Coordinates of C-alpha atoms in Angstrom, one line a residue:
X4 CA -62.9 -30.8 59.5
X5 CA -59.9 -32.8 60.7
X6 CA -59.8 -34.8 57.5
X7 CA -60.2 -32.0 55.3
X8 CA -57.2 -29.8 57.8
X9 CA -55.0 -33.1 56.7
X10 CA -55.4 -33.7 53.2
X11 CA -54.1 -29.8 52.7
X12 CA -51.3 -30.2 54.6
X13 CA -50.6 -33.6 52.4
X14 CA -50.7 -31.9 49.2
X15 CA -48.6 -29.0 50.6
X16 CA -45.9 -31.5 51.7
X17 CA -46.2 -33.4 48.2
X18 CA -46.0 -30.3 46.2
X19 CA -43.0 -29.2 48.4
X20 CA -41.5 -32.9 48.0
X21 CA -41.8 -32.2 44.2
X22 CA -40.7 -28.9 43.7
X23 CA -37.8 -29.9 46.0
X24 CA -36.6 -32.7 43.7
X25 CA -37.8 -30.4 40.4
X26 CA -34.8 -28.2 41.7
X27 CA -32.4 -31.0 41.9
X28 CA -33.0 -32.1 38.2
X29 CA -33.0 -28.5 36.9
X30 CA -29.3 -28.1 38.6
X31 CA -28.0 -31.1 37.1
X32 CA -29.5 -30.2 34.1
X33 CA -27.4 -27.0 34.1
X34 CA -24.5 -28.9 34.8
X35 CA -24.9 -30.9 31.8
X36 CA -25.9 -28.2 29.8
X37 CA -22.4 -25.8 30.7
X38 CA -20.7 -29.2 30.3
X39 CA -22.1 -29.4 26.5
X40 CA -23.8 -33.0 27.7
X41 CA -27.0 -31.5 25.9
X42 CA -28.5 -35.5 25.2
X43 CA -28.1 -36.0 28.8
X44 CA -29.8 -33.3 29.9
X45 CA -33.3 -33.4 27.5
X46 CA -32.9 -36.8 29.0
X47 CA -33.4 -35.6 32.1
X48 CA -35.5 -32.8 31.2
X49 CA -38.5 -36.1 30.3
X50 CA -38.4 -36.7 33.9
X51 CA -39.6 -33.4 34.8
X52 CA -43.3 -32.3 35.6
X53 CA -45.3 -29.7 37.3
X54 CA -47.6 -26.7 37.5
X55 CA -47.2 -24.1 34.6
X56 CA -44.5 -22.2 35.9
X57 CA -42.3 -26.1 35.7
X58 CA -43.6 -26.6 32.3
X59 CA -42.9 -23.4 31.2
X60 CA -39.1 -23.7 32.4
X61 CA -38.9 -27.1 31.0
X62 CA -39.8 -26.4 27.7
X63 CA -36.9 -23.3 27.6
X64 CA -34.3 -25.8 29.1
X65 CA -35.4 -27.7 26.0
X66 CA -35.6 -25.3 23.9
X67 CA -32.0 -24.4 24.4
X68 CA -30.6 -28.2 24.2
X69 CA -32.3 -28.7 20.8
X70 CA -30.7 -25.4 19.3
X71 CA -27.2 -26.5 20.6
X72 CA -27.8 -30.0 18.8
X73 CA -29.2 -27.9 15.6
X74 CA -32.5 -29.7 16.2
X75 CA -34.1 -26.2 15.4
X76 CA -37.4 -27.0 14.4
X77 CA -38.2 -28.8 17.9
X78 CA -36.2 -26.2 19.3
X79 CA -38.7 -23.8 18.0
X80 CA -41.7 -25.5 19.1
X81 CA -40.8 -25.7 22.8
X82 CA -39.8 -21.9 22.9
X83 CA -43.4 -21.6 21.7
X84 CA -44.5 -23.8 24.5
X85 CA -42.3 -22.0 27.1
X86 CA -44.1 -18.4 26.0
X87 CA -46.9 -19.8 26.2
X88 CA -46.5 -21.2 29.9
X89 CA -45.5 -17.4 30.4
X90 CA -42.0 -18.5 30.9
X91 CA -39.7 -15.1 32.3
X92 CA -36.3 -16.4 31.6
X93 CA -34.6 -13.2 30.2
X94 CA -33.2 -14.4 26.7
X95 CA -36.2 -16.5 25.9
X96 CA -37.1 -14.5 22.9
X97 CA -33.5 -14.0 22.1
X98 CA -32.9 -17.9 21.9
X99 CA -36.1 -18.3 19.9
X100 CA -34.9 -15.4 17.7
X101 CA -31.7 -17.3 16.6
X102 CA -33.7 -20.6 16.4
X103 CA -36.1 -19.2 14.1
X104 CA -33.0 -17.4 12.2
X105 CA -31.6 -20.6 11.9
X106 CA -34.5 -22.2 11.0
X107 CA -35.0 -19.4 8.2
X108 CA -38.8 -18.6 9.6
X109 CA -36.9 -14.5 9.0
X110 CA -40.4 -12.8 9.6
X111 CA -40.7 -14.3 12.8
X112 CA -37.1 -14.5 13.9
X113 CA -37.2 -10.7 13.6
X114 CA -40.5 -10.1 15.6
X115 CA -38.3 -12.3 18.5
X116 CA -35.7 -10.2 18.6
X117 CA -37.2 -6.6 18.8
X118 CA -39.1 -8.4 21.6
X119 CA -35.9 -9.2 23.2
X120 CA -34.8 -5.7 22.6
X121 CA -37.8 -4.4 24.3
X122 CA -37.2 -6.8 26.9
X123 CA -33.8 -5.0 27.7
X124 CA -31.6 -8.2 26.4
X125 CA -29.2 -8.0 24.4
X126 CA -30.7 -4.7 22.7
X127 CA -27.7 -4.2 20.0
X128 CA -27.3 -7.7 19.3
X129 CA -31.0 -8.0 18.4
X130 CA -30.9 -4.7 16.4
X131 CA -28.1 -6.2 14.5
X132 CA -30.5 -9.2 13.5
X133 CA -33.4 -7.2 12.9
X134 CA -31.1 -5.4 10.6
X135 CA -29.4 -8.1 8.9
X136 CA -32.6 -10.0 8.4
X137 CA -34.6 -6.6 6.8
X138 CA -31.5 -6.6 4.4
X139 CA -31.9 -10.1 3.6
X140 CA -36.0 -9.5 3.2
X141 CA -34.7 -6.5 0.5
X142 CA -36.1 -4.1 3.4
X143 CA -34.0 -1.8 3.2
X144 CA -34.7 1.0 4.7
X145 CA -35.2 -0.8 7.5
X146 CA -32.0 -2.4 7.7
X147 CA -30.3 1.0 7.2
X148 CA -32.3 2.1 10.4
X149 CA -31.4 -0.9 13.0
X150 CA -27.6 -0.6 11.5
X151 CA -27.3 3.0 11.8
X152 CA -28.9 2.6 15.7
X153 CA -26.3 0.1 16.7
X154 CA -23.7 2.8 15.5
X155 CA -25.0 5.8 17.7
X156 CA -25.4 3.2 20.5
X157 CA -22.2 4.3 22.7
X158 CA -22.3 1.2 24.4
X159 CA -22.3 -0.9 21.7
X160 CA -19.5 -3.6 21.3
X161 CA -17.0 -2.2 18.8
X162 CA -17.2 -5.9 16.7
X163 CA -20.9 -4.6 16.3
X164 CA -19.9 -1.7 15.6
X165 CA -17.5 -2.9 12.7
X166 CA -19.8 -5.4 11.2
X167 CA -22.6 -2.8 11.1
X168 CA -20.5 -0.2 9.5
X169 CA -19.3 -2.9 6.6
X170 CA -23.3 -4.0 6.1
X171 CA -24.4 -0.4 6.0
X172 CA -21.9 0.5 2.9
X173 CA -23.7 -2.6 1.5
X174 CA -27.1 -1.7 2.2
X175 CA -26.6 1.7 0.7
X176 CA -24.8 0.1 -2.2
X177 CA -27.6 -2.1 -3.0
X178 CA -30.0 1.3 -2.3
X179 CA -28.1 3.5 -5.0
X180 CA -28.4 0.6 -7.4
X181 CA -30.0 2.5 -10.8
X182 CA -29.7 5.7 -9.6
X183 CA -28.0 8.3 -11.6
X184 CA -26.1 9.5 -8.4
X185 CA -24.6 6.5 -7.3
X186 CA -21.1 7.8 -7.5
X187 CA -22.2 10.8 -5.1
X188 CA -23.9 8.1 -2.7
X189 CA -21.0 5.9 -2.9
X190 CA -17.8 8.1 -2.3
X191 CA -20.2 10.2 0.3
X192 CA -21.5 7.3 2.1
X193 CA -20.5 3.5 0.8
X194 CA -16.4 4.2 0.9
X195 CA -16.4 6.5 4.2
X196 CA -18.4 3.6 5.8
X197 CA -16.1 0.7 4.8
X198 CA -13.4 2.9 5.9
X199 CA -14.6 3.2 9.3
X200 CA -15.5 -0.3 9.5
X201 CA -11.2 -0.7 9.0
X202 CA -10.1 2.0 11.1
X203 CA -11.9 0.2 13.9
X204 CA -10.0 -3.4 13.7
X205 CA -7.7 -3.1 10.3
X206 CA -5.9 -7.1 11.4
X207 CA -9.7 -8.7 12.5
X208 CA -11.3 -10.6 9.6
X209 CA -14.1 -7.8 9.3
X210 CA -11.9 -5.2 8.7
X211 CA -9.8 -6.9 6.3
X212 CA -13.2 -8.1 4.3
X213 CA -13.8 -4.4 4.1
X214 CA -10.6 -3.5 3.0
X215 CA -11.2 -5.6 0.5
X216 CA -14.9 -4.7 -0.5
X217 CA -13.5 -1.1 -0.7
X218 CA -10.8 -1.6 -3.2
X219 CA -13.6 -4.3 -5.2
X220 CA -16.4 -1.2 -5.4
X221 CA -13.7 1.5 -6.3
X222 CA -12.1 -0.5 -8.9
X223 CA -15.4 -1.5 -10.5
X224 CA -17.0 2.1 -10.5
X225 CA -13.4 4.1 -11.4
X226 CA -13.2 5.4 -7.8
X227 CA -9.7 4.5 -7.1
X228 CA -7.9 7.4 -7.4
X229 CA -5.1 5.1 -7.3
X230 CA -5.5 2.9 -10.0
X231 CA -5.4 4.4 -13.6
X232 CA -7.5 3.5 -16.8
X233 CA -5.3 1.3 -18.2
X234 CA -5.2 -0.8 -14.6
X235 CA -1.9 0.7 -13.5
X236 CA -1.3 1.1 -9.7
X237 CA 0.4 4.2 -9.1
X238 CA 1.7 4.8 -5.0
X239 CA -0.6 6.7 -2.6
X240 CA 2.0 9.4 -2.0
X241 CA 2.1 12.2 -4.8
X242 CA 4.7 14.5 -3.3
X243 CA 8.4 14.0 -2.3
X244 CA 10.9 15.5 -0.6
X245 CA 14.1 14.3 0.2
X246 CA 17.7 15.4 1.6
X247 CA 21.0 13.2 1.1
X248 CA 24.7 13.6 2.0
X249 CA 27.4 12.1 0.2
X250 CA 30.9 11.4 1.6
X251 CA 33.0 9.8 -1.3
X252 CA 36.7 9.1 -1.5
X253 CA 37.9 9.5 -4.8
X254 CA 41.3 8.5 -5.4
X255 CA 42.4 10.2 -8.6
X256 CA 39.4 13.2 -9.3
X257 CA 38.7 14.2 -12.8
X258 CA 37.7 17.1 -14.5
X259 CA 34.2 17.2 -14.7
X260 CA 32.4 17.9 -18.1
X261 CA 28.7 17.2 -19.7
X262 CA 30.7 15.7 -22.5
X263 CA 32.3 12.3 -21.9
X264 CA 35.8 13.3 -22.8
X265 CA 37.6 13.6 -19.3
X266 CA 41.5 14.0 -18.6
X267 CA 42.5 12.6 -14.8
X268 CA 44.3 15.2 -12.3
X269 CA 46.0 12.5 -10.7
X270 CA 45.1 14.0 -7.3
X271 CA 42.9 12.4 -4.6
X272 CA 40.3 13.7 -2.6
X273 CA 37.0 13.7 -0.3
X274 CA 33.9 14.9 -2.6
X275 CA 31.1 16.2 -0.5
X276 CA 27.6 16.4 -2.2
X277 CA 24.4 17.6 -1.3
X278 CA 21.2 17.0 -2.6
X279 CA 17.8 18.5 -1.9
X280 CA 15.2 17.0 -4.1
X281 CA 11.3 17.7 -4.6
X282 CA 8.8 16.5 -6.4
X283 CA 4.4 16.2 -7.0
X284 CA 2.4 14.9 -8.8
X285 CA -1.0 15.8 -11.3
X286 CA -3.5 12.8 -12.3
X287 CA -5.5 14.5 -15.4
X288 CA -8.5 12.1 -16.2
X289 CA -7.1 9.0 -14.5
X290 CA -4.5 9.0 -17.4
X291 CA -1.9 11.9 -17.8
X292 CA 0.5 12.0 -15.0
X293 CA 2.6 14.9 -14.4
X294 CA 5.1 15.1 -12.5
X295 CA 7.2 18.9 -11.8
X296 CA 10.7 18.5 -10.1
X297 CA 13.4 20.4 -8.6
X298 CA 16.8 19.2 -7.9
X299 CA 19.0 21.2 -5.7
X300 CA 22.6 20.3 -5.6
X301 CA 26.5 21.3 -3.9
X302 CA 29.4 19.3 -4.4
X303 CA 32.5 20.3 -2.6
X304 CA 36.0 19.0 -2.6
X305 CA 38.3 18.7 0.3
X306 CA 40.9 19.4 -1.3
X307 CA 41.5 23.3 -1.1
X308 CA 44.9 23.3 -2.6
X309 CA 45.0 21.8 -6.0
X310 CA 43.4 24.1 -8.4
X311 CA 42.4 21.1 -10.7
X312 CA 40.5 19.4 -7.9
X313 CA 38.2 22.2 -6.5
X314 CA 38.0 24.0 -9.2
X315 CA 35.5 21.2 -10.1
X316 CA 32.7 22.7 -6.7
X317 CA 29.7 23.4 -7.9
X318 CA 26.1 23.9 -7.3
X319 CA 23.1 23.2 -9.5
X320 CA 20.1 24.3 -9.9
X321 CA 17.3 21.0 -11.9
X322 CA 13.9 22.1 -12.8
X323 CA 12.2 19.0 -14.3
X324 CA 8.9 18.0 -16.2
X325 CA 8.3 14.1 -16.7
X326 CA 5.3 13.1 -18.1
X327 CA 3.7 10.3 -18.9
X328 CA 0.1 9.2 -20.9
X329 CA -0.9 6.2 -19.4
X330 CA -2.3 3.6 -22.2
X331 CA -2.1 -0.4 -22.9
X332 CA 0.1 -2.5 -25.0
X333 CA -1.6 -6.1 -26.0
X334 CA -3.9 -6.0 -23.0
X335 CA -1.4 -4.6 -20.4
X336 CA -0.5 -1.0 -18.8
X337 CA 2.0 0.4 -21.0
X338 CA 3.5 4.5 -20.6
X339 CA 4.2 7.1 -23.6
X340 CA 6.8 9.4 -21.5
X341 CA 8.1 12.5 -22.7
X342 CA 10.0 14.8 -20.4
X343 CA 11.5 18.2 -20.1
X344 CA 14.3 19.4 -17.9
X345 CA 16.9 22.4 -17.4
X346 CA 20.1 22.3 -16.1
X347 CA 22.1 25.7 -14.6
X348 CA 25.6 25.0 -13.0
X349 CA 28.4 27.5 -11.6
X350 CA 31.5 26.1 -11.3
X351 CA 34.9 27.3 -9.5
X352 CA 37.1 26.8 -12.2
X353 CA 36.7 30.9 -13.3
X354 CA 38.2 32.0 -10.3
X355 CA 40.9 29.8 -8.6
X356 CA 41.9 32.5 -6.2
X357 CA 38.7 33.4 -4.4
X358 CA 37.1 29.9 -5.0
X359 CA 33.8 31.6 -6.1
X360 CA 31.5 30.4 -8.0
X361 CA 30.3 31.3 -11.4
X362 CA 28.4 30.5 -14.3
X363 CA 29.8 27.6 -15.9
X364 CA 26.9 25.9 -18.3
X365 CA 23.2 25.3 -18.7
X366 CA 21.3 22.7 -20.9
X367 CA 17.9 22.2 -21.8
X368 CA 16.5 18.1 -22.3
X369 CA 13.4 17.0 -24.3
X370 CA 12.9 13.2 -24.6
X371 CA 10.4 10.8 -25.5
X372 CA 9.6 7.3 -24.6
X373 CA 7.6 4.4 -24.1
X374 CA 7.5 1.9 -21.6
X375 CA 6.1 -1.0 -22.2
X376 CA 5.7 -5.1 -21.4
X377 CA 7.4 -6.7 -24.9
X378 CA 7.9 -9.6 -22.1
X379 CA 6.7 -11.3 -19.1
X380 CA 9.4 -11.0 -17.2
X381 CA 9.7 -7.6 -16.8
X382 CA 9.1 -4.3 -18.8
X383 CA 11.0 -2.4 -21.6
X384 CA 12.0 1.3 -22.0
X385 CA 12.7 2.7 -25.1
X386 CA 13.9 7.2 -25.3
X387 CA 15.0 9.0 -27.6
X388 CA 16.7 12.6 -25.7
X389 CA 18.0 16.2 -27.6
X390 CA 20.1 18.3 -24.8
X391 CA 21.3 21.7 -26.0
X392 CA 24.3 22.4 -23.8
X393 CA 25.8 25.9 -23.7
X394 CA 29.5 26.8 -22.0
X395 CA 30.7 30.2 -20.5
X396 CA 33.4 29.3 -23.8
X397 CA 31.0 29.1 -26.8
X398 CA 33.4 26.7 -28.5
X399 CA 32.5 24.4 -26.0
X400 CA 28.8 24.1 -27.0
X401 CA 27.5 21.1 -28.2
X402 CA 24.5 19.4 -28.8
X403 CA 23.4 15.6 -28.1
X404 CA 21.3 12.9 -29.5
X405 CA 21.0 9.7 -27.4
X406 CA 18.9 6.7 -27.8
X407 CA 18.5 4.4 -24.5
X408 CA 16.7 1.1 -23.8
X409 CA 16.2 -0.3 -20.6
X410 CA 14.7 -4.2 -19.5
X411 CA 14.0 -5.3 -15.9
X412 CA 14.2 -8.7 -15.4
X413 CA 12.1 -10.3 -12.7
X414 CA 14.0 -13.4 -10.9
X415 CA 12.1 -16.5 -9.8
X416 CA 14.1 -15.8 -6.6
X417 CA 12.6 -12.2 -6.2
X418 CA 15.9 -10.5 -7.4
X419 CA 15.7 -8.0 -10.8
X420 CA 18.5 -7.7 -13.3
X421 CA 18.8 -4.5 -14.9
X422 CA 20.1 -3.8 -18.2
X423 CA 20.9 -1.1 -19.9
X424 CA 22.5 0.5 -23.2
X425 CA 22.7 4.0 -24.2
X426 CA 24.0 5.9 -27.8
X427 CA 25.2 9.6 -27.4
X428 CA 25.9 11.4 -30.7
X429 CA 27.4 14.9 -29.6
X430 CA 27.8 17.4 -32.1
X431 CA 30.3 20.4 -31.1
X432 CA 30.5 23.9 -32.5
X433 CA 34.2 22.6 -32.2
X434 CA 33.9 19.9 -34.7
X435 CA 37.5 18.0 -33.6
X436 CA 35.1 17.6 -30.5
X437 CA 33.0 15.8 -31.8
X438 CA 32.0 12.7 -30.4
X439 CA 29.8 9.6 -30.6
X440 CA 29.4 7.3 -27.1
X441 CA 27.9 3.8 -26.5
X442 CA 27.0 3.0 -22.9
X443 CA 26.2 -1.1 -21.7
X444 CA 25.6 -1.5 -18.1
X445 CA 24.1 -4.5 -16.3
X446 CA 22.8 -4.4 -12.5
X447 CA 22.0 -7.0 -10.3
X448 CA 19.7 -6.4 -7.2
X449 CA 19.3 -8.7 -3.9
X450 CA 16.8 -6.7 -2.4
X451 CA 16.0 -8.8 0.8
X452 CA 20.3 -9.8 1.2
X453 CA 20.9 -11.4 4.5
X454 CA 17.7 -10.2 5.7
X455 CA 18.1 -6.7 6.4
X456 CA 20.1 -4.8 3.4
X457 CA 19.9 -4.5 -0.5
X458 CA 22.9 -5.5 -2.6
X459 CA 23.5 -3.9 -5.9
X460 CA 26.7 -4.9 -7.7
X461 CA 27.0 -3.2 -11.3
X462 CA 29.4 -3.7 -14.5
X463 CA 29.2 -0.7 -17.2
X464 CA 31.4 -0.4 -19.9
X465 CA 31.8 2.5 -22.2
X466 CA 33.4 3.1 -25.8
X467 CA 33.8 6.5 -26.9
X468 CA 34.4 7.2 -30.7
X469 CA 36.5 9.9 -31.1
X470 CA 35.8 10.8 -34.6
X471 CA 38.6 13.0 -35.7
X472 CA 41.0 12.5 -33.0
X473 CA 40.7 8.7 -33.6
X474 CA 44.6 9.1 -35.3
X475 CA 45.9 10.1 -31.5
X476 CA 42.8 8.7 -29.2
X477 CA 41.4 6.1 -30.9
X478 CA 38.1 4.6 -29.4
X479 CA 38.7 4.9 -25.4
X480 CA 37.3 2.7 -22.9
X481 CA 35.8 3.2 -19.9
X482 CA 34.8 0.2 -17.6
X483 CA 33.7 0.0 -14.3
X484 CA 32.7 -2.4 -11.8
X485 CA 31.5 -1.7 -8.7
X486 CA 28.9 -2.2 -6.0
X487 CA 26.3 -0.5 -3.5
X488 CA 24.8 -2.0 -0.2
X489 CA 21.8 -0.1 1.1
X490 CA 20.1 -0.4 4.6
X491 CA 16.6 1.3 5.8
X492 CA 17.2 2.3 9.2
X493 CA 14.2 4.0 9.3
X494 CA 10.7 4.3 7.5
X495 CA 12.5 7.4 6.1
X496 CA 15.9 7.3 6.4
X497 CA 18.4 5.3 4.3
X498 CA 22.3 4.4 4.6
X499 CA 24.3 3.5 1.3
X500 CA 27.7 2.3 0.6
X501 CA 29.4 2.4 -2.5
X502 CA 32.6 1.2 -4.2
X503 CA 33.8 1.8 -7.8
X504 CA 36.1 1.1 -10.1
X505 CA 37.2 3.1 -13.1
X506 CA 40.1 2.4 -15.4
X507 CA 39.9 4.1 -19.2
X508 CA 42.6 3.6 -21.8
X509 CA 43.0 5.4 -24.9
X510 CA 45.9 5.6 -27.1
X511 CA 46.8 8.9 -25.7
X512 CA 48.5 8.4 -22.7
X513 CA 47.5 11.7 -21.1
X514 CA 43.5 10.7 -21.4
X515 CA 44.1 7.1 -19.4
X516 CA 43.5 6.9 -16.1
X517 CA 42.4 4.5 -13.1
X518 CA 40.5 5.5 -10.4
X519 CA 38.7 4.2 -7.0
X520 CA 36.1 5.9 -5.4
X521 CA 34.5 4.8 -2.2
X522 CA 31.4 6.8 -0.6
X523 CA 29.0 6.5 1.6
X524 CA 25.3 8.4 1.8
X525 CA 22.7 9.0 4.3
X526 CA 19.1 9.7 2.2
X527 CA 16.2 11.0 3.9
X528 CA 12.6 11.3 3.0
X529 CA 10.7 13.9 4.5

């Protein structure tokens, strides 16, 4: 009885010696493990033995060094063992899930992680696997299920969330493949997905993936609303409305005219103008723009005592149609334009007392175009225009036929050089006013100019044919250099200053003049 009383209480006291020194390895082993010393501690893990419960903690201890090393097909097998010892560590089956991932056994990896689920560990993470292996196993339905329960899961992490929104879109994608509503199931479901997946995180490398993906799937099933048939980009804004206030000083104001024969008052003055401008814009079959305007305008003259100078106040009133039909030109987005506008303008020059303001002219504009890439620098514009023009004095109608070409030149240093030329044939009910004009202007622009502004100095020069008063005018010339500098000081406001140059000579002294005109202009977007 004594012996037998002894040899129990000797096991108890070895089993307690063992278990006690069972402890001290796992700990160490834990140290090594948070350390990343994974060798060192399945090193120590071979000195380890026990009753199941040991074993069964072993082999997870294992299990977890040998996935850290990438040894995933041992890894695998001591997971096993550790289930099999009934092991009760909590992510068990969500380590032997990602082993078996890794290990591509998909089937089984899955089957791990909706136990883990069930388990209560990591339940969204596991539904994410189960769903992203189902969509790599062509189960699709299934993947759409686990993706779309990680999505109503308030808790979930909103990484999860993102990720699962961008695989859903894909899942459905893959779903509608064949089917003749794809479209529908891709504007109703694929884009609004990948668009939630970017509102979540736009800067993380998920959301900018499914930025991405987005623009890839509209452009290859003509979703973009944005980009047109012939693979033009046009801006996601379709309306404007803008205001802008000019303040220029204008040292010797002339008398304004839609014709380009002007005589100097030899007066100075501040020239107010106000602009109100509005426009929208009509897509028609991802290929006819349209684009209705309306241009609102004052001009007032601070000078209230020289009849010449105000009587040149106005206000205007622009309705415009511009058009274009978007096509391509050897391979590459080219424009047919043709336009419309109308032109009403009351003037103070029929009643210098009062300084009211009457009808003065109107004109109606037709032209047609094409714009086009001729080179790989930059593209061309070619229009022919007809303006009708009709005074309050019928012998100052006139009609006009111009021809213009435009090219923009694109820099290597991310500047543009603009050059133009115009040809304005105006025929006058007043023949002796006839006259034919030819416009060359080049512009330079430095949009990024120390950083903050945009720098725009100009050189035009003009020769005017005066046709029958050629004896006494000869062919005048205008030229004028000059120069803006812009600044955004807001998203939608703008500040300008301007400084011109004028000087025209003719062979009549009373048509030459010289002029400077300084201004600056506040333009804001609404």
């Amino acid at each position: 009885m004594f012996n037998t009383k002894l040899l129990l209480i000797s096991i108890l006291l070895c089993f307690s010696l063992a278990t006690s020194a069972n402890s001290n390895l796992f700990e160490k082993i834990y140290i090594d493990y948070k350390g990343g010393n994974y060798q060192d501690a399945l090193d120590k893990l071979t000195k380890i033995n026990g009753n199941k419960t040991t074993l069964g903690l072993k082999a997870y201890w294992k299990g977890l060094c040998l996935s850290k090393l990438q040894s995933y097909d041992k890894a695998i097998i001591e997971f096993e063992k550790a289930i099999k010892y009934n092991n009760r560590s909590d992510d068990l089956y969500y380590e032997y899930g990602q082993a078996l991932y890794a290990g591509n056994e998909l089937v089984k990896a899955r089957e791990a992680f909706k136990k883990s689920a069930k388990l209560g560990f990591k339940k969204v993470n596991s539904a994410y696997y189960m769903g992203y292996i189902s969509q790599i196993l062509e189960q699709l339905k299934l993947a759409r299920k686990f993706y779309s329960q990680i999505i109503r899961t308030k808790s979930s992490d909103e990484s999860l969330r993102q990720i699962s929104y961008f695989q859903l879109a894909d899942v459905i994608l893959s779903k509608s493949e064949g089917s003749k509503k794809q479209k529908k199931y891709i504007k109703k479901y694929v884009l609004k997905f990948l668009q939630r997946s970017v509102d979540i995180d736009p800067d993380s490398a998920v959301g900018q993936d499914a930025l991405r993906r987005k623009q890839e799937i509209m452009a290859k099933y003509g979703l973009d609303p944005y980009l047109l048939k012939n693979g033009k980009r046009i801006p996601k804004k379709g309306t404007k409305f803008s205001f802008s206030q000019d303040m220029d000083y204008d040292s010797n104001v002339t008398l304004t005219s839609d014709v380009p024969t002007t005589t100097a008052t030899k007066k100075d003055s501040y020239i107010f103008t106000s602009e109100l401008y509005s426009k929208f814009r009509i897509i028609s079959a991802k290929r006819l723009l349209i684009n209705p305007e309306l241009t609102l305008g004052h001009i007032l003259h601070s000078d209230r005592s020289s009849t010449e100078v105000y009587s040149n106040d106005e206000y205007s009133i622009k309705p415009a149609i511009k058009n274009s039909l978007e096509h391509t030109y050897k391979g590459r987005p080219a424009s047919l334009l043709f336009d419309f506008s109308y032109n009403y303008t009351a003037r103070a020059n029929r009643s210098t007392e009062t300084k009211s303001k009457f009808f003065n002219n109107r004109s109606w504009t037709i032209s047609f175009g094409e714009k086009l890439n001729f080179f790989d620098f930059g593209p061309t514009t070619l229009k022919i225009k007809y303006k009708d023009y009709q005074n309050y004095i019928e012998t100052s109608d006139n009609t006009t036929t111009s021809f213009s070409a435009s090219q923009l030149a694109i820099l290597p240093n991310a500047t543009l050089l603009i050059f133009f030329t115009q040809a304005d044939f105006i025929s006058s009910v007043t023949e002796s006013n006839s006259t034919n004009s030819y416009l060359f202007r080049v512009d330079w622009i430095y949009p990024d100019f120390m950083g903050k502004f945009s720098l725009n100095p100009n050189f035009s020069i003009t020769f005017l044919d005066t046709k029958e008063q050629s004896s006494t005018r000869g062919t005048e010339k205008t030229i004028s250099p000059g120069f803006k500098l812009s600044k955004n000081v807001s998203q939608n406001l703008t500040f300008d200053v301007s400084y011109n140059y004028t000087i025209n000579t003719s062979l009549s002294e009373s048509n030459e003049y010289k002029k400077h005109v300084m201004g600056i202009s506040l333009q804001y977007d609404l």
